[in-house]
Short mmCIF file of C-alpha atoms in Angstrom, two decimals:
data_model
loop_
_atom_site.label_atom_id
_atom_site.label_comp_id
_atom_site.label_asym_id
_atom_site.label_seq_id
_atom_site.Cartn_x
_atom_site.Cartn_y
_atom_site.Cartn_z
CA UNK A 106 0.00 0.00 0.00
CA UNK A 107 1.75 3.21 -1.06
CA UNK A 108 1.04 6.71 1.15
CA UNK A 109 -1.96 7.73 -0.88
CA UNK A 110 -3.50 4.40 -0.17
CA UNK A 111 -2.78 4.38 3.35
CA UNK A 112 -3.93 8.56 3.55
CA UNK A 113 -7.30 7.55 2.30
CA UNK A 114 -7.76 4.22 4.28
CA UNK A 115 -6.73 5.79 7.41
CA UNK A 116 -8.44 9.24 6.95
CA UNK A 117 -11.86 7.60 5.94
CA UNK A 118 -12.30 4.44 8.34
CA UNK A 119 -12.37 7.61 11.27
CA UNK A 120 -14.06 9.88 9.49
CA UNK A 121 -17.21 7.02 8.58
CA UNK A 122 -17.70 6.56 11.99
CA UNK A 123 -20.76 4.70 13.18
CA UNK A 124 -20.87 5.82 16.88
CA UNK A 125 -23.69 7.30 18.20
CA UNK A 126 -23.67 9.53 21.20
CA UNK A 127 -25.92 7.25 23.39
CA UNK A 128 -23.23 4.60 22.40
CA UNK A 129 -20.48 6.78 24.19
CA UNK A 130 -22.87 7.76 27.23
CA UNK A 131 -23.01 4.15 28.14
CA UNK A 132 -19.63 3.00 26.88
CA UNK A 133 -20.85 0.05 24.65
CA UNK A 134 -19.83 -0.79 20.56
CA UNK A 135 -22.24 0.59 18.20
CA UNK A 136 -25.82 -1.40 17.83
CA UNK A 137 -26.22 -0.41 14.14
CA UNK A 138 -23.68 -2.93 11.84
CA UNK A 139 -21.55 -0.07 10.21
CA UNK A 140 -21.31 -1.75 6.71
CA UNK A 141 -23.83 -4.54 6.72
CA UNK A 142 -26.91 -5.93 7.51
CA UNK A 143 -30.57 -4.85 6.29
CA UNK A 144 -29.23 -0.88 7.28
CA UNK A 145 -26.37 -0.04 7.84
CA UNK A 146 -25.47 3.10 10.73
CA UNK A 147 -25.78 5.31 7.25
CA UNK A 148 -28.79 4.18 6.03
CA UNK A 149 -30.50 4.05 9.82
CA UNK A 150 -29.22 7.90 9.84
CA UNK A 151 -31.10 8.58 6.84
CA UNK A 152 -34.72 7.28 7.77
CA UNK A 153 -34.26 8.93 11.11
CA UNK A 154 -34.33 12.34 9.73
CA UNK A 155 -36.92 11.53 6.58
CA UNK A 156 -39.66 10.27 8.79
CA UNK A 157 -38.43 13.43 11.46
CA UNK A 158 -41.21 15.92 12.65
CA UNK A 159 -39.04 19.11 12.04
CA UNK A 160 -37.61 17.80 8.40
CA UNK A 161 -41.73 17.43 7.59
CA UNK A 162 -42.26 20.88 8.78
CA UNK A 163 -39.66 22.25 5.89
CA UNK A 164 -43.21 21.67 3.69
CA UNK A 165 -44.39 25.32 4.85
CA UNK A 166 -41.05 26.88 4.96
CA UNK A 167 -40.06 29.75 2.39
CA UNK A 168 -36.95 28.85 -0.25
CA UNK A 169 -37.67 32.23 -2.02
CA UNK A 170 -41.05 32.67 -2.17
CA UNK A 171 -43.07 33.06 1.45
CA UNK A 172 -46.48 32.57 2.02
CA UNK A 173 -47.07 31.11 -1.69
CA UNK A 174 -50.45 30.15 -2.38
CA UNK A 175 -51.52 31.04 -5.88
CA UNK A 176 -48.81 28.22 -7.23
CA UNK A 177 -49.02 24.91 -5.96
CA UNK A 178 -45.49 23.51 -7.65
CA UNK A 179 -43.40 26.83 -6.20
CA UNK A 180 -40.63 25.12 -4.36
CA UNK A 181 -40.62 25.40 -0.33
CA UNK A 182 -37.70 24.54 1.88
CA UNK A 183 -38.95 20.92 1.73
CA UNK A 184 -38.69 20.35 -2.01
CA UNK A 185 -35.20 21.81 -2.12
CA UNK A 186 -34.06 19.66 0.20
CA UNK A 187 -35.01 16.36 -1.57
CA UNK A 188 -33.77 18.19 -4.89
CA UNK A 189 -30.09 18.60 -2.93
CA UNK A 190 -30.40 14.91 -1.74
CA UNK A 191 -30.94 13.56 -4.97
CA UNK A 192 -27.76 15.66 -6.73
CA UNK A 193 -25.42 14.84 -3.76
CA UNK A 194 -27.02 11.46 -3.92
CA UNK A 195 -25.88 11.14 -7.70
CA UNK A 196 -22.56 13.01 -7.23
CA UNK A 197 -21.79 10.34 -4.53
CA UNK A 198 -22.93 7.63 -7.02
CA UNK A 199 -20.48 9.04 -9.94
CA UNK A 200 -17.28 9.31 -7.58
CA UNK A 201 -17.49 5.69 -6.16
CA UNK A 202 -18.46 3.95 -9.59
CA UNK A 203 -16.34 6.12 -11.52
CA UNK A 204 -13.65 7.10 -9.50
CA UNK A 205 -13.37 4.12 -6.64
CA UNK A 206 -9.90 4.46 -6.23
CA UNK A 207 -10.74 7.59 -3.64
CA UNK A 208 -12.31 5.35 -1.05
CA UNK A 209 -11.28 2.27 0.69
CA UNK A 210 -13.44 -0.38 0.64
CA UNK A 211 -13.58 -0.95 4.04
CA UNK A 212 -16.04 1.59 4.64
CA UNK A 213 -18.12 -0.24 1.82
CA UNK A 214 -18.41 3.58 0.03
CA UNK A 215 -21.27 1.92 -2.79
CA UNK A 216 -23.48 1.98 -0.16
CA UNK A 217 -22.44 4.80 2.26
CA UNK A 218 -20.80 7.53 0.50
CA UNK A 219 -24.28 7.98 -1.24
CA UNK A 220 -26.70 7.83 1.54
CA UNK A 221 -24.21 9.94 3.85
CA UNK A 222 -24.38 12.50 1.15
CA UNK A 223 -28.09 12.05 0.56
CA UNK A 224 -28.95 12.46 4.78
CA UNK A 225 -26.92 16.01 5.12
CA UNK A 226 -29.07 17.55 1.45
CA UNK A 227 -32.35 16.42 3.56
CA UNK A 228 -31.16 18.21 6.91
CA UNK A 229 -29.08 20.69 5.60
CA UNK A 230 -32.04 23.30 5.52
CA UNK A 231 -33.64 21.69 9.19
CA UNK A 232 -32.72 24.24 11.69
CA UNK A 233 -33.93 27.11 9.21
CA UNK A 234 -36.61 29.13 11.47
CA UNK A 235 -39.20 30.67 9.26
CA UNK A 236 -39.17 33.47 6.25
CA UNK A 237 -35.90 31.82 4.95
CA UNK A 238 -32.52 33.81 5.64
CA UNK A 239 -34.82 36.57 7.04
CA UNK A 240 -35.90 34.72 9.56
CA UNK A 241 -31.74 34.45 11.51
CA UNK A 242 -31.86 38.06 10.34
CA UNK A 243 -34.91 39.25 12.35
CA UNK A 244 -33.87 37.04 15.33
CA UNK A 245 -30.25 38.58 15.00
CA UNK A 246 -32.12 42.29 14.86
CA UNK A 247 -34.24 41.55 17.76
CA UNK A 248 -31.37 40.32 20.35
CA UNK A 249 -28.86 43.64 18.79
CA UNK A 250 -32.10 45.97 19.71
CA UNK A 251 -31.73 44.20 23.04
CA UNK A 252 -28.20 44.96 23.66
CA UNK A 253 -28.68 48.84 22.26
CA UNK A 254 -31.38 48.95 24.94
CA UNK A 255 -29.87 47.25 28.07
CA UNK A 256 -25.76 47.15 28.36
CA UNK A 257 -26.28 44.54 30.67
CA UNK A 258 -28.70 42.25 28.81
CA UNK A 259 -25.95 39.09 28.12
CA UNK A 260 -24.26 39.90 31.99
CA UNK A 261 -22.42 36.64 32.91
CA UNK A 262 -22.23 35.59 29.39
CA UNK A 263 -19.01 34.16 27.77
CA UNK A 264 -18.12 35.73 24.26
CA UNK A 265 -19.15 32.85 22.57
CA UNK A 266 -23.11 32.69 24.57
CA UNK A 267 -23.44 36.19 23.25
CA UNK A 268 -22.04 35.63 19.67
CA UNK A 269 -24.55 32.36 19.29
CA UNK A 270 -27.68 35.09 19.59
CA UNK A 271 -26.28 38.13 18.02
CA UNK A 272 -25.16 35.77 14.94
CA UNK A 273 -27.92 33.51 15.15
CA UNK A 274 -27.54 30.66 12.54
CA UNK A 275 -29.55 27.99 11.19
CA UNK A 276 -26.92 25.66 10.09
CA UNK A 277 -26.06 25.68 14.16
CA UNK A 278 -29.89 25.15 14.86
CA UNK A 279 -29.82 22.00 12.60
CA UNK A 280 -26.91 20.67 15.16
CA UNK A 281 -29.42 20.99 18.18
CA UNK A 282 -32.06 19.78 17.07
CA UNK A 283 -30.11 16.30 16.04
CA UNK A 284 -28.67 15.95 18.55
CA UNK A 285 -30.64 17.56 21.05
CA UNK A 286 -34.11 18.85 20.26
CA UNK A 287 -36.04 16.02 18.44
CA UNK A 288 -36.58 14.55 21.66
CA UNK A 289 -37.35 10.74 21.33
CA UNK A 290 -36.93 8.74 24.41
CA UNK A 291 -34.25 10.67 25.97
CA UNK A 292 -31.90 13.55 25.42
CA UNK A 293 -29.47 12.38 22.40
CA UNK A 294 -32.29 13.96 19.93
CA UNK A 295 -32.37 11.71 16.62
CA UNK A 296 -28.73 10.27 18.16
CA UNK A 297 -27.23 10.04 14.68
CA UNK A 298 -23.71 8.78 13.96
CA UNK A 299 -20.78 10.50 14.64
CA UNK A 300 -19.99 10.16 10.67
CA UNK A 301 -23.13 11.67 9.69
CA UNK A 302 -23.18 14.87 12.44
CA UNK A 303 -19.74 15.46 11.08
CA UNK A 304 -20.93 15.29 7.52
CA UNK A 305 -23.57 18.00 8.02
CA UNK A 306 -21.38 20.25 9.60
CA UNK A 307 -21.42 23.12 6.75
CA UNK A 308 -19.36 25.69 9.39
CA UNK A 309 -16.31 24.22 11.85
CA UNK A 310 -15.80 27.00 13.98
CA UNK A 311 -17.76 28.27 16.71
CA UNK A 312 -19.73 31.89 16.93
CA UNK A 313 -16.99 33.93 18.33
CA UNK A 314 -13.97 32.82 16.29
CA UNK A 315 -16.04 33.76 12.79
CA UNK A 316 -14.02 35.38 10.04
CA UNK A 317 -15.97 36.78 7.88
CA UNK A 318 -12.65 37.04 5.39
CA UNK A 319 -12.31 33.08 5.26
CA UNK A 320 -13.02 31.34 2.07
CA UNK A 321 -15.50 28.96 4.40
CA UNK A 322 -17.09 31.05 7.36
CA UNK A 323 -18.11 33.47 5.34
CA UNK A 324 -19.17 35.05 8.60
CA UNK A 325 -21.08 31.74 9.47
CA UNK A 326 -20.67 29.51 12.44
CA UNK A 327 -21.15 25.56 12.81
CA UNK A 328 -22.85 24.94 16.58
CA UNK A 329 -23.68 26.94 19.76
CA UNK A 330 -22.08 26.93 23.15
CA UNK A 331 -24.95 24.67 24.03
CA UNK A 332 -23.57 21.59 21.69
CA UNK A 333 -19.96 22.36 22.06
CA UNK A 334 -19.49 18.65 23.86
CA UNK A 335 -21.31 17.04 20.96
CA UNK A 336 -18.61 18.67 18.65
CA UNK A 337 -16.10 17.29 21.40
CA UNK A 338 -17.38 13.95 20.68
CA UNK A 339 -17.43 14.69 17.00
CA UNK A 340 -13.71 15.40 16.71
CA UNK A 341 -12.19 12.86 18.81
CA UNK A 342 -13.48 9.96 17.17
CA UNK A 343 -12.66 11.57 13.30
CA UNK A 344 -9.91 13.66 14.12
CA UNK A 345 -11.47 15.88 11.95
CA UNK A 346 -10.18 19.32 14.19
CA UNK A 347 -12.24 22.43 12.79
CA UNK A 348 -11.74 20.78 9.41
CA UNK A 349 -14.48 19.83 7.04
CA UNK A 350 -15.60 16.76 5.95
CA UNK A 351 -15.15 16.05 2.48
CA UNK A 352 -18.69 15.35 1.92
CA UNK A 353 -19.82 18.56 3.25
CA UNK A 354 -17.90 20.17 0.32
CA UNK A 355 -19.83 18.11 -2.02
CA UNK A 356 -23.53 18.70 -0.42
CA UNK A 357 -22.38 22.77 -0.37
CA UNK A 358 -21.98 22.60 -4.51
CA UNK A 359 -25.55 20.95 -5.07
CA UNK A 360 -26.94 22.93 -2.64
CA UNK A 361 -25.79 25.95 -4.83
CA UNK A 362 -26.41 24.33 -7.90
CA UNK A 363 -30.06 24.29 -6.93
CA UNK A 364 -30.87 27.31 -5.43
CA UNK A 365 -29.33 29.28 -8.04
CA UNK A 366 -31.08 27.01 -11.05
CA UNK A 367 -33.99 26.22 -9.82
CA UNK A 368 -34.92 28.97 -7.89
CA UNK A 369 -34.98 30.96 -11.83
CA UNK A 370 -37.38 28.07 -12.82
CA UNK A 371 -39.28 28.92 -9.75
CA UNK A 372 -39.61 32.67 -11.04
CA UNK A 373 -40.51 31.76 -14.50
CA UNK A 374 -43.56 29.78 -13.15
CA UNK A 375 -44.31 32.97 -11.35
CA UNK A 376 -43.55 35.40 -13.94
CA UNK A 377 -41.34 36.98 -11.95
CA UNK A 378 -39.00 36.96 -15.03
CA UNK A 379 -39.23 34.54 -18.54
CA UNK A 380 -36.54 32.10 -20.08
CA UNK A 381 -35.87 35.13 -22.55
CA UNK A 382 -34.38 36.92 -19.28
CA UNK A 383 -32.42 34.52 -18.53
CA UNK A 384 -30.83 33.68 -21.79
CA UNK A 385 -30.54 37.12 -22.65
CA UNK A 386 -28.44 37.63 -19.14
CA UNK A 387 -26.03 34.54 -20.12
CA UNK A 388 -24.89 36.11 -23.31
CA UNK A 389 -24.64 39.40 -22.25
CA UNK A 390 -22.37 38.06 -19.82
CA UNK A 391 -20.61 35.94 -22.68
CA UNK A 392 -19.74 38.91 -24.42
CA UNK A 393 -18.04 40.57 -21.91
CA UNK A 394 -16.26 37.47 -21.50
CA UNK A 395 -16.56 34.26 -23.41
CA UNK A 396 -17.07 31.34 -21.54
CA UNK A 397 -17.01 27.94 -22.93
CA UNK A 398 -19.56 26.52 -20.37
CA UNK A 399 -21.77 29.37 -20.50
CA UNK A 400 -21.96 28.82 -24.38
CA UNK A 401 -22.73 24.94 -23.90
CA UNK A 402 -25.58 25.76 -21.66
CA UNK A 403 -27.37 28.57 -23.74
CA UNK A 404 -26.76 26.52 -27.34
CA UNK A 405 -27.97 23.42 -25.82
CA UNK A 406 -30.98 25.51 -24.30
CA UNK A 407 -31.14 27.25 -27.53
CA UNK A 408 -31.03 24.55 -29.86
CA UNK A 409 -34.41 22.63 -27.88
CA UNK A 410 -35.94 25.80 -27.53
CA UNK A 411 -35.88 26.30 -31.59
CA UNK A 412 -37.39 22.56 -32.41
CA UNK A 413 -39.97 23.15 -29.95
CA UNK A 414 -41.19 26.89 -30.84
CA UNK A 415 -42.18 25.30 -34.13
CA UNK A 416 -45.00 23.09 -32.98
CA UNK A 417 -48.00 25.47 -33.22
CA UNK A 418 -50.19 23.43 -30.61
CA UNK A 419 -47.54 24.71 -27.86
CA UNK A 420 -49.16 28.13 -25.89
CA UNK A 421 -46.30 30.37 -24.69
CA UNK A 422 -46.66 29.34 -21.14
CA UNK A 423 -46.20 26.05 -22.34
CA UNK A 424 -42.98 26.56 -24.38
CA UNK A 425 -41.52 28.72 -21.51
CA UNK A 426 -41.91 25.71 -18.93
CA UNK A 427 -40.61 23.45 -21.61
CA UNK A 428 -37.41 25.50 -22.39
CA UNK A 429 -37.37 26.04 -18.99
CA UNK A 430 -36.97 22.61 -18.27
CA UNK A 431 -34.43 22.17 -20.64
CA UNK A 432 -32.36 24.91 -19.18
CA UNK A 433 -32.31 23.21 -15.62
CA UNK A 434 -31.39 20.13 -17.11
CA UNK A 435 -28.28 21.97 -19.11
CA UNK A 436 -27.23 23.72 -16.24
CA UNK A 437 -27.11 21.41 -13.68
CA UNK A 438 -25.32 19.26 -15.63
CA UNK A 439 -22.68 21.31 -16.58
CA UNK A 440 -22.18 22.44 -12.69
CA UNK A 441 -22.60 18.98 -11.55
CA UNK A 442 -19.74 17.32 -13.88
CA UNK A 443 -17.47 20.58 -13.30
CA UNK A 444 -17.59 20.43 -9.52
CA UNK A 445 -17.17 16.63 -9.48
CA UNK A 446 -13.57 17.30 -11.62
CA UNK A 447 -13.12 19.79 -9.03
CA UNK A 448 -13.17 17.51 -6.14
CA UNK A 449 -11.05 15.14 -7.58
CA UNK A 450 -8.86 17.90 -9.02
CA UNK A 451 -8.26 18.77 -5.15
CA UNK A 452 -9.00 15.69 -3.38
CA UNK A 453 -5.92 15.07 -1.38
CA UNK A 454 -5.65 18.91 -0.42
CA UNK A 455 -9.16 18.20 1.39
CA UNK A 456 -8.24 15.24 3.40
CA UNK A 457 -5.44 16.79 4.57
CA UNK A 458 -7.32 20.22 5.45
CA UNK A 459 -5.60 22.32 3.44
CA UNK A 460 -8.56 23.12 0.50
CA UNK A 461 -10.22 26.96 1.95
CA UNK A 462 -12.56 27.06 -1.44
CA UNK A 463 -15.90 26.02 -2.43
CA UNK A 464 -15.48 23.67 -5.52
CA UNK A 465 -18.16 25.85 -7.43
CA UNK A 466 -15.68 29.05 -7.12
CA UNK A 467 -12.71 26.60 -8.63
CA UNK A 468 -13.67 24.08 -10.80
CA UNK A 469 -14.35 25.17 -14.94
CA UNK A 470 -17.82 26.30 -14.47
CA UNK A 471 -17.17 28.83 -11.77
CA UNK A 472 -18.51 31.99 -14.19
CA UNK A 473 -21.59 30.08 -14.95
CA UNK A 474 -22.24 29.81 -11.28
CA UNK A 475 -21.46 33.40 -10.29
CA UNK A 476 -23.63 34.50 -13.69
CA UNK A 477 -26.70 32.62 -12.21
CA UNK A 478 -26.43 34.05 -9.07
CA UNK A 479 -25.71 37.01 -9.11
CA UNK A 480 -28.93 36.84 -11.77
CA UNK A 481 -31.19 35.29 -8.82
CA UNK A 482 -30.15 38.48 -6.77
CA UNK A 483 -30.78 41.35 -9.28
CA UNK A 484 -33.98 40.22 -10.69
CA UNK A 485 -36.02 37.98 -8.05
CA UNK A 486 -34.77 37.92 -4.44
CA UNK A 487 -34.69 41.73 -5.11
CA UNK A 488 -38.25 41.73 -6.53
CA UNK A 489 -40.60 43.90 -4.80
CA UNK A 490 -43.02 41.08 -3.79
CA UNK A 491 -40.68 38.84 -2.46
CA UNK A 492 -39.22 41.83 -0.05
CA UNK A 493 -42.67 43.03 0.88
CA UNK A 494 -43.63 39.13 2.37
CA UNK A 495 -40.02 38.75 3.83
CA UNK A 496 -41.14 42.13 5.98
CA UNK A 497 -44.27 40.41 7.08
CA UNK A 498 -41.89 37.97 8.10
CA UNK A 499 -39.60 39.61 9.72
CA UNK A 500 -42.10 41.86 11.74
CA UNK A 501 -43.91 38.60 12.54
CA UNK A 502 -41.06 36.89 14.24
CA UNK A 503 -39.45 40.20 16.20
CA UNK A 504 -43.37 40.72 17.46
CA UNK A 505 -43.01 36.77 18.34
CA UNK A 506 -39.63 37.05 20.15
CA UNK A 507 -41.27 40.07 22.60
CA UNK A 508 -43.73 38.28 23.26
CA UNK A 509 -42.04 34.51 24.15
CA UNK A 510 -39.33 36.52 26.02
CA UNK A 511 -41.49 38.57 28.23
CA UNK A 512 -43.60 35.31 28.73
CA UNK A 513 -40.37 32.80 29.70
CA UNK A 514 -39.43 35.76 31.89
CA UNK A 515 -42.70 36.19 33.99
CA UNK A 516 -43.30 31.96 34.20
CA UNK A 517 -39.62 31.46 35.29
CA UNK A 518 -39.63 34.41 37.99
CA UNK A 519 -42.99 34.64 39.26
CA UNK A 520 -43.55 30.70 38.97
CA UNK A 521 -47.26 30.48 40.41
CA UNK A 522 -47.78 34.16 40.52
CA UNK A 523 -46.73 34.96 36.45
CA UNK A 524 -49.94 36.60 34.16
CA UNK A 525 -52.43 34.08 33.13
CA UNK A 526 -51.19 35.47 29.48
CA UNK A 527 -47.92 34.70 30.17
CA UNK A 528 -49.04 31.31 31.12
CA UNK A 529 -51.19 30.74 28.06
CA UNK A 530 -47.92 32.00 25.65
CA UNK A 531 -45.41 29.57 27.54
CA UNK A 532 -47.66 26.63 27.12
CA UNK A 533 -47.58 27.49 23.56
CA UNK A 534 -43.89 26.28 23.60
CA UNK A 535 -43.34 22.55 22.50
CA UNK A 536 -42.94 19.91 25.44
CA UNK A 537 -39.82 19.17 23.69
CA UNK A 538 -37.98 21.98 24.23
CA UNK A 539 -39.42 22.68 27.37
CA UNK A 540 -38.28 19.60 28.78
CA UNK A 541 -34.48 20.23 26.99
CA UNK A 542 -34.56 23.95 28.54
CA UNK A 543 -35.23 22.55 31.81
CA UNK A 544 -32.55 19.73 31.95
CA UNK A 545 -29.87 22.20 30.70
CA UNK A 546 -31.30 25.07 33.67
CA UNK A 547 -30.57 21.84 35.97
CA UNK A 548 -27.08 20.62 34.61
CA UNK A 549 -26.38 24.76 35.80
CA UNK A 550 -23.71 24.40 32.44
CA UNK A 551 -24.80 27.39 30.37
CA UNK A 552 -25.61 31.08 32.01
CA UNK A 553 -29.86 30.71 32.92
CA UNK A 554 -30.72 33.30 30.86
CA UNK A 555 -28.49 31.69 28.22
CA UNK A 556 -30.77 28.53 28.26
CA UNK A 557 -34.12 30.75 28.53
CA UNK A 558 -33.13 32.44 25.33
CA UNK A 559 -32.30 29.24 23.85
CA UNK A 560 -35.80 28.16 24.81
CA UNK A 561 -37.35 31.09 22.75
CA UNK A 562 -34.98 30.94 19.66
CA UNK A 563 -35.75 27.17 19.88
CA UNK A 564 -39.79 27.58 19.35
CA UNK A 565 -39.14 30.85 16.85
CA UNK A 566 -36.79 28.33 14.09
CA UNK A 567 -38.87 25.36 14.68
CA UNK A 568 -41.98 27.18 13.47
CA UNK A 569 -43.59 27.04 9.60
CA UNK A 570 -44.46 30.36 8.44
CA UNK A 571 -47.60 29.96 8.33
CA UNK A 572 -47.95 28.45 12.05
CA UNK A 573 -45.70 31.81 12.91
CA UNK A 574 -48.13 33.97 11.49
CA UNK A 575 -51.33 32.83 12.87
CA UNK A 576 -49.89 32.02 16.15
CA UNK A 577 -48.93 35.94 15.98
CA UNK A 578 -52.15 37.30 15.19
CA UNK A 579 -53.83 34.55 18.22
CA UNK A 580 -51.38 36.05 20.77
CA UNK A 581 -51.90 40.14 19.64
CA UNK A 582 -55.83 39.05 19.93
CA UNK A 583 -55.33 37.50 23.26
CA UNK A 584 -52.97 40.58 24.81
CA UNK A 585 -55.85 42.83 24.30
#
């Protein structure tokens, strides 16, 4: 076995680790078989978070669009995550069929690269708390309003315990709830394996050593205080040390690739802009710069579109789904095959830690990527609809957070003697987390009010927008 060999066998029998957390709380071997058997630890993983309460609750949460109603095949936060499963799903598919010779076979990667890759696209999205990214903007608003207000509002708080609310982030939120919040029969929430949690770890660091300059923060963070010893756990048994996982690199590209296709076929359907807009954006930016994989996509788009404006039964709404169709299947082919040279391009740089890109911003396509993009943020995230719901949203959960905090406040002080209001609002808060809040006020770990504001932030992300909205409006009726 030369050092390449041994590099990959070594690096990937820790990293696939099929350890669960209950499995190191009572010091026993895992009960899943890791590579066998009618499931293996991978596969187990997978089910746990499809048939998962908060991953079905993704069905009324906004990808671009909130509060959709008039279009019934508009894509919410549920069917983008199935559409990222299914690309990382096949990207895992092509690299250990194509290219086995990056994976030993003692982690039998046919079956578990895939389903690994397919688990972190379905939870990827899970700790998202309503109205999309303006939903960790509003609760990052509300708790800097706090601070402007009262000095002293974090006192006793480490830097980190204030960072995790004043950054607030979803991809941290998903971290909780797996392995805390989706409370089962005890408190190791859906107790996946240590392989998977380190797989859907988008972020490595922690709130308070961000850098918003680094190629992979981007300002982001991975986990609160509150799951640091899960992370603990995490790292000892891959030696995986604020380093990603490879995987995670490869559920980040199809996670762009969607959003930034699909949310354009999204606007077509809505009229928000046609395929004309689209095409007509691609080779403007071609002619500022040619680019060999933006030309493949709009001939290829071009060429389909041209056979099928010919057949005179065809309306125009009809032809522009049809050519819109076309395009997504164009473009996410030509991202998917660029970004999978990309990771093999750079493969041993990212086992050994030392790859700071994403493989969208280096592999061939990287222009056709940025054109989309920055496409999706001129002409529909930008549109005046879409920012006129997302300030429903965001007044909806700030109104929310006043109301949960004074609420928490008055039941934890007052006990017996709090407002029969307050009492109706904190029964409004899931069992589950109220039964987490109060085993972490108990273990005395985290700062009280740390854990109380954890409480609130924890009922805010796990609502649908919808259930946020009308639960608003109930509350403002009741108050009166």
């Amino acid at each position: 076995m030369n050092e390449q060999e041994t590099l990959i066998k070594t690096f990937w029998e820790k990293v696939m680790s099929p350890v669960r957390m209950k499995d190191i709380a009572h010091d026993r071997a895992p009960l899943d078989n890791a590579y066998s058997g009618t499931r293996t630890a991978f596969e187990s993983d997978h089910d746990r978070i499809l048939f998962s309460t908060p991953f079905r609750r993704l069905i009324d949460k906004t990808q671009v669009f909130p509060l959709e109603k008039k279009y019934d095949t508009i894509r919410r936060r549920l069917t983008h995550s199935y559409e990222v499963s299914s690309l990382a799903r096949s990207f895992g598919n092509d690299l250990v069929f194509n290219s086995p010779e990056l994976f030993p076979e003692t982690i039998c990667p046919q079956r578990n690269i895939p389903v690994v890759l397919a688990t972190i696209g379905l939870v990827h999205d899970m700790g998202n708390p309503p109205f999309g990214h303006e939903g960790e903007s509003a609760i990052q608003y509300w708790f800097r309003c706090r601070v402007e207000k009262d000095p002293e509002f974090f006192k006793g708080f480490s830097e980190q315990q204030q960072q995790d609310f004043l950054k607030f982030e979803g991809n941290a939120q998903t971290v909780r709830i797996v392995s805390h919040l989706q409370v089962l029969n005890d408190l190791y929430g859906l107790n996946l394996s240590l392989g998977t949690l380190s797989a859907l770890l988008k972020y490595v660091v922690p709130s308070h050593k961000v850098d918003k300059k680094a190629d992979l923060a981007k300002g982001k963070f991975g986990y609160f205080a509150s799951e640091r010893a899960v992370i603990e756990q995490i790292e000892s048994y891959t030696q995986l040390i604020e380093q990603r996982n490879p995987l995670t690199y490869i559920m980040e590209a199809c996670d762009d690739i969607a959003y930034s296709v699909l949310d354009i076929e999204d606007a077509v359907k809505k009229g928000v802009v046609s395929y004309a807009d689209i095409i007509s954006y691609l080779k403007s930016a071609n002619e500022e710069k040619e680019d060999e994989y933006i030309s493949e996509v709009i001939n290829r788009t071009s060429k389909d579109y041209g056979n099928y404006s010919g057949i005179e039964e065809l309306s125009y709404h009809e032809l522009n789904d049809i050519a819109m169709v076309k395009f997504r299947v164009y473009a996410i082919n030509t991202l998917m095959q660029s970004a999978r040279q990309a990771f093999v391009d750079n493969y041993t740089a990212i086992l050994k830690g030392n790859f700071k890109q994403d493989l969208l911003k280096v592999c061939g396509a990287s222009r056709l990527s940025e054109v989309l993009k920055t496409f999706c943020f001129r002409h529909i995230y930008r549109n005046r609809d879409v920012l006129g719901l997302e300030l429903q949203g965001f007044n909806t959960i700030t109104g929310l957070l006043d109301i949960f905090w004074d609420a928490i406040n008055d039941c934890e002080d007052k006990r017996d003697l709090a407002s029969p209001y307050s009492k109706y609002v904190f029964e409004r808060i899931s069992e589950n987390y109220r039964r987490v809040f109060r085993h972490s006020v108990d273990l005395a770990e985290l700062p009280e009010s740390y854990c109380r504001m954890q409480l609130m932030t924890d009922m805010l992300a796990g609502m649908t927008d919808t259930y946020a909205v009308t639960t608003y409006e109930d509350l403002l009726k009741r108050k009166k």
